[in-house]
Coordinates of C-alpha atoms in Angstrom, one line a residue:
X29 CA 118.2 108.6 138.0
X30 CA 117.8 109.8 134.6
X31 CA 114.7 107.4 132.6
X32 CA 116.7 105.9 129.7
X33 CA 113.4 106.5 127.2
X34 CA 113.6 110.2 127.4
X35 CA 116.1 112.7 126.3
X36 CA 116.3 116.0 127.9
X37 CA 114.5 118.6 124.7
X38 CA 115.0 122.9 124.8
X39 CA 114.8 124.2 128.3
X40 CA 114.8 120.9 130.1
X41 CA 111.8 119.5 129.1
X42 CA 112.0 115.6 128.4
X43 CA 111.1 114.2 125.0
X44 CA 110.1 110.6 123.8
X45 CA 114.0 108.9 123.0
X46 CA 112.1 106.5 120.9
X47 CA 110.0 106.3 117.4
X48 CA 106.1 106.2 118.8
X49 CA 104.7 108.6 121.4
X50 CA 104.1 107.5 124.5
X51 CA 100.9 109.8 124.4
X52 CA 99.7 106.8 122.6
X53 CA 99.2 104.1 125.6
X54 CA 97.5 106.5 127.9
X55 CA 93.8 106.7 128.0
X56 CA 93.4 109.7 126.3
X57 CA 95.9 108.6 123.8
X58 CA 93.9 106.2 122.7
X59 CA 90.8 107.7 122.8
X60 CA 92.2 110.5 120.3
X61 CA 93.7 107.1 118.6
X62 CA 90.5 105.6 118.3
X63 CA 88.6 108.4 117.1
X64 CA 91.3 109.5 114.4
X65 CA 90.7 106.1 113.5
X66 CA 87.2 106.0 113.1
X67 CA 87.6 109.2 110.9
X68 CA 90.3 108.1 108.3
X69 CA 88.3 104.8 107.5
X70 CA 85.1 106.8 107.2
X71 CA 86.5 109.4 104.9
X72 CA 89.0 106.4 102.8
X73 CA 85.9 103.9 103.0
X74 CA 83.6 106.8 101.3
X75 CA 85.1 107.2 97.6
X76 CA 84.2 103.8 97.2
X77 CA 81.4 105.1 95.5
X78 CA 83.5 106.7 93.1
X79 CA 85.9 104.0 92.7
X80 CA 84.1 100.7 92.2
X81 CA 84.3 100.8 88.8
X82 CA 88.1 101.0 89.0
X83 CA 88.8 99.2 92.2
X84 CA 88.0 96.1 90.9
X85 CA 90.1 95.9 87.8
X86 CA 92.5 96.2 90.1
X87 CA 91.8 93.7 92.1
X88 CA 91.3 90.9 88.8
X89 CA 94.4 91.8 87.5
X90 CA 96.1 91.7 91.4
X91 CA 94.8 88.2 91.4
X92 CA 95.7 87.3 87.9
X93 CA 99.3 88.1 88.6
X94 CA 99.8 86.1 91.0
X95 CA 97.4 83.2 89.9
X96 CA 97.6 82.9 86.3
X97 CA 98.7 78.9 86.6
X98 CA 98.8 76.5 89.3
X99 CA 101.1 74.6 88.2
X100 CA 100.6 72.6 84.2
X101 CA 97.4 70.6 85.4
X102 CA 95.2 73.6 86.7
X103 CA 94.1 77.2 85.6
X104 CA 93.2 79.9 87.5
X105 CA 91.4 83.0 86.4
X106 CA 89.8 86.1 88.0
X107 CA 87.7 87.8 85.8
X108 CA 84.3 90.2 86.1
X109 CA 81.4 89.1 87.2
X110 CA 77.6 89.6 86.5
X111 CA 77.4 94.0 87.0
X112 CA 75.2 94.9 90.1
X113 CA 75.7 91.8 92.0
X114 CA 77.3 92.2 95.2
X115 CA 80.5 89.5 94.2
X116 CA 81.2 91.3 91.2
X117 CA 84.4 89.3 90.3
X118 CA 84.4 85.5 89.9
X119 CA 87.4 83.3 90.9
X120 CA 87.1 80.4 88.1
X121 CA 89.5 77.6 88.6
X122 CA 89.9 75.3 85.6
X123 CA 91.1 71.5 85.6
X124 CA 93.5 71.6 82.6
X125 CA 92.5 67.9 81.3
X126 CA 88.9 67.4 82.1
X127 CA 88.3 71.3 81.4
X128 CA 86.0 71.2 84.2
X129 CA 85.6 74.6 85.6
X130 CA 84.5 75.8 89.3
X131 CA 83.4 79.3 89.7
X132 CA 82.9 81.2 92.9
X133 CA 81.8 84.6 93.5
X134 CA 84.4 87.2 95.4
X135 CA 83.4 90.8 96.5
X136 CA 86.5 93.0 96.2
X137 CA 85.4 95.3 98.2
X138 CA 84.8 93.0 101.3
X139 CA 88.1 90.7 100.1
X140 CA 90.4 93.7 98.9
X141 CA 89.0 97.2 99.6
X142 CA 88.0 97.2 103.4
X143 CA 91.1 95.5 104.4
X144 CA 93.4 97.7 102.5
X145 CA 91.4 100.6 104.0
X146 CA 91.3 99.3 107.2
X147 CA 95.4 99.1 107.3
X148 CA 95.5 102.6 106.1
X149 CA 93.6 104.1 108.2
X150 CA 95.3 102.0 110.9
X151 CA 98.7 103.3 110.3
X152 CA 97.4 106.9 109.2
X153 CA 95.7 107.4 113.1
X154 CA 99.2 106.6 115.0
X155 CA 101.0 109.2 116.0
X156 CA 104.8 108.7 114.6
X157 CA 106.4 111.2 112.7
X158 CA 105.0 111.5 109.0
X159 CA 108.1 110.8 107.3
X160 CA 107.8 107.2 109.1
X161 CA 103.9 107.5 108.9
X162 CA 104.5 107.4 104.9
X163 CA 107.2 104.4 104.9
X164 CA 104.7 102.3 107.0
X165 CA 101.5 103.1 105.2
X166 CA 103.7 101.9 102.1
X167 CA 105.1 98.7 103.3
X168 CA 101.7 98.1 105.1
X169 CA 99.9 98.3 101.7
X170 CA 102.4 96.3 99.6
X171 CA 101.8 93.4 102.3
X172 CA 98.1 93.6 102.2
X173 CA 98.5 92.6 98.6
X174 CA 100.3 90.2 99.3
X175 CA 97.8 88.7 101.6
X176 CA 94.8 89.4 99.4
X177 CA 96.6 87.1 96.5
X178 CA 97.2 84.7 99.2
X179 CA 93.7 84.8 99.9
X180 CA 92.6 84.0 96.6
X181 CA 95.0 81.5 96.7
X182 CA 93.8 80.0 99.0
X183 CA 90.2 79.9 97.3
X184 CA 91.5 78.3 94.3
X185 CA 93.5 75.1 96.2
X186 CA 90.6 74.4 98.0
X187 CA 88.4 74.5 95.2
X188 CA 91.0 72.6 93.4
X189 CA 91.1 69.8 96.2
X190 CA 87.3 68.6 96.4
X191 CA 85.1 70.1 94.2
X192 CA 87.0 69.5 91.0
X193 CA 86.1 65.4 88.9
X194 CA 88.2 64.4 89.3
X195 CA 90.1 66.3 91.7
X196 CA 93.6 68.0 90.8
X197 CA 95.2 66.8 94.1
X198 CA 93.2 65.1 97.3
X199 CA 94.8 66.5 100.7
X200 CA 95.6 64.1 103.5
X201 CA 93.7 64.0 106.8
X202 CA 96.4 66.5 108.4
X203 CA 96.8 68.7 105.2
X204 CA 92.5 68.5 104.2
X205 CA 92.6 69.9 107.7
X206 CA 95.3 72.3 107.5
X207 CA 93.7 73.9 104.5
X208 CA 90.5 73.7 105.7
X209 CA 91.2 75.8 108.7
X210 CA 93.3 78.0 106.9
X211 CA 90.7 78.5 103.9
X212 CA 87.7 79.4 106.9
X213 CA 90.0 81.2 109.1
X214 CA 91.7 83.9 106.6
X215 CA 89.0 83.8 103.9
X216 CA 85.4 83.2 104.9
X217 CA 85.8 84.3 108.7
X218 CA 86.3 88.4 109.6
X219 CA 89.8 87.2 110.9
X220 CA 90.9 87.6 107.1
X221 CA 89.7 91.6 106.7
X222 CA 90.2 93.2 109.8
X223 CA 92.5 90.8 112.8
X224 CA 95.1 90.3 109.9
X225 CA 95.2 94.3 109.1
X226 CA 95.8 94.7 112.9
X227 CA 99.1 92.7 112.2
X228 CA 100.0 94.1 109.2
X229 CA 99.4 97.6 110.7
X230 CA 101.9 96.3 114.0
X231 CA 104.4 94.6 111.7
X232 CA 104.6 97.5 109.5
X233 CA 104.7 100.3 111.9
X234 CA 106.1 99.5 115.4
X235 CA 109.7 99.0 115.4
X236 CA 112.1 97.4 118.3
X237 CA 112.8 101.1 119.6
X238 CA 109.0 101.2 120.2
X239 CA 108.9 98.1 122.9
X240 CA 110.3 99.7 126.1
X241 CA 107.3 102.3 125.7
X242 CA 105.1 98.8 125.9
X243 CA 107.1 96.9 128.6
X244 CA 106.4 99.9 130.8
X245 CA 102.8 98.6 131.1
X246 CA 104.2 95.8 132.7
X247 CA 103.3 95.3 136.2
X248 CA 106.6 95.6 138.3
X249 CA 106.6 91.8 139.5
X250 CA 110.1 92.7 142.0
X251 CA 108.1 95.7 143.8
X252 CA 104.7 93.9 144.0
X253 CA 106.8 91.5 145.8
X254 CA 108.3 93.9 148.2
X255 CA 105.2 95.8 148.5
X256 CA 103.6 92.1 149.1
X257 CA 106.4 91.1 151.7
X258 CA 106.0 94.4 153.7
X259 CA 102.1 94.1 154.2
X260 CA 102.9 90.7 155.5

């Protein structure tokens, strides 16, 4: 019976019928996964030397974008910091009629750099073919953005909610919570800069033709049954 995920190649050999190599999910696949991994964010994490002066001007004007006003009661800026100091860019969030202002100290690199890096290098280390390679590494990177401003977002409403006088808006017990958990989990916690790149890197780069190569690490439940049945 022909296997319905590979397609007879040149001269009868079988080749992979679907996007990601199977290569990939054995142990040596992911050894050479894991190393090529290690590798990329090495060499991408290294010009950050070079580029911290650059990086984060990006970064401010990333979070500017998308956080210029909360709405007509609130303000929120991201501008530089104090030079040398390890949070180099400060998140100031501004009550519109009290002009009280909260300030809190972001790193870009830990909040913005390593992250993007991290999905990069991700996508970069698995072995599809470079023309998808390129697609995912782009729509990987437009969605870690995305998640850093939503990060920062996140930042400003909870600043916004308790530490404000008086406070813009004060949450419920279920929404307090809510954003609590959400504010901890995907900002202060490592979830934020290196579980969420994991999805980004899966969402971005795996594709439905992909799956069959992972349900084939699926125990076979009908011949462990059989097998099970026969011992008996």
């Amino acid at each position: 019976m022909t296997d319905p995920l590979y397609r007879k190649g040149t001269g009868g050999s079988k080749r992979w019928s679907g996007s990601a190599s199977p290569m990939m999910l054995r142990p040596i696949g992911v050894l050479a996964f894991f190393v090529k991994f290690v590798v990329v964010f090495g060499v991408l994490v290294w010009p950050w030397t070079v580029v911290t002066e650059r990086y984060p001007d990006y970064f401010r004007a990333l979070g500017n974008g998308f956080l210029s006003t909360l709405g007509s009661s609130a303000v929120c800026r991201v501008e530089a910091g104090k030079a040398g100091e390890a949070t180099e860019t400060v998140l100031k969030t501004i009550h519109a009629k009290s002009s009280v202002a909260k300030r809190r100290g972001v790193s870009s690199y830990r909040a913005g750099f390593v992250p993007t890096v991290f999905v990069a290098a991700l996508v970069l280390a698995t072995p599809v073919r470079w023309k998808r390679k390129l697609l995912s590494l782009l729509l990987g990177l437009v969605l870690m953005q995305l998640f850093i401003a939503f990060r920062l977002l996140l930042s400003a409403l909870y600043d916004f909610a308790w530490t404000h006088e008086p406070p813009l808006f004060i949450p419920g017990l279920v929404t307090g919570y809510l954003l609590s958990a959400a504010f901890y989990l995907f900002v202060v916690s490592a979830v934020g800069s290196f579980i969420m790149p994991v999805f980004i890197w899966t969402a971005s780069t795996f594709r439905k033709s992909d799956w069959p190569l992972f349900q084939r690490l699926r125990p076979n439940t009908a011949s462990l049954g059989a097998h099970h049945s026969g011992a008996t």
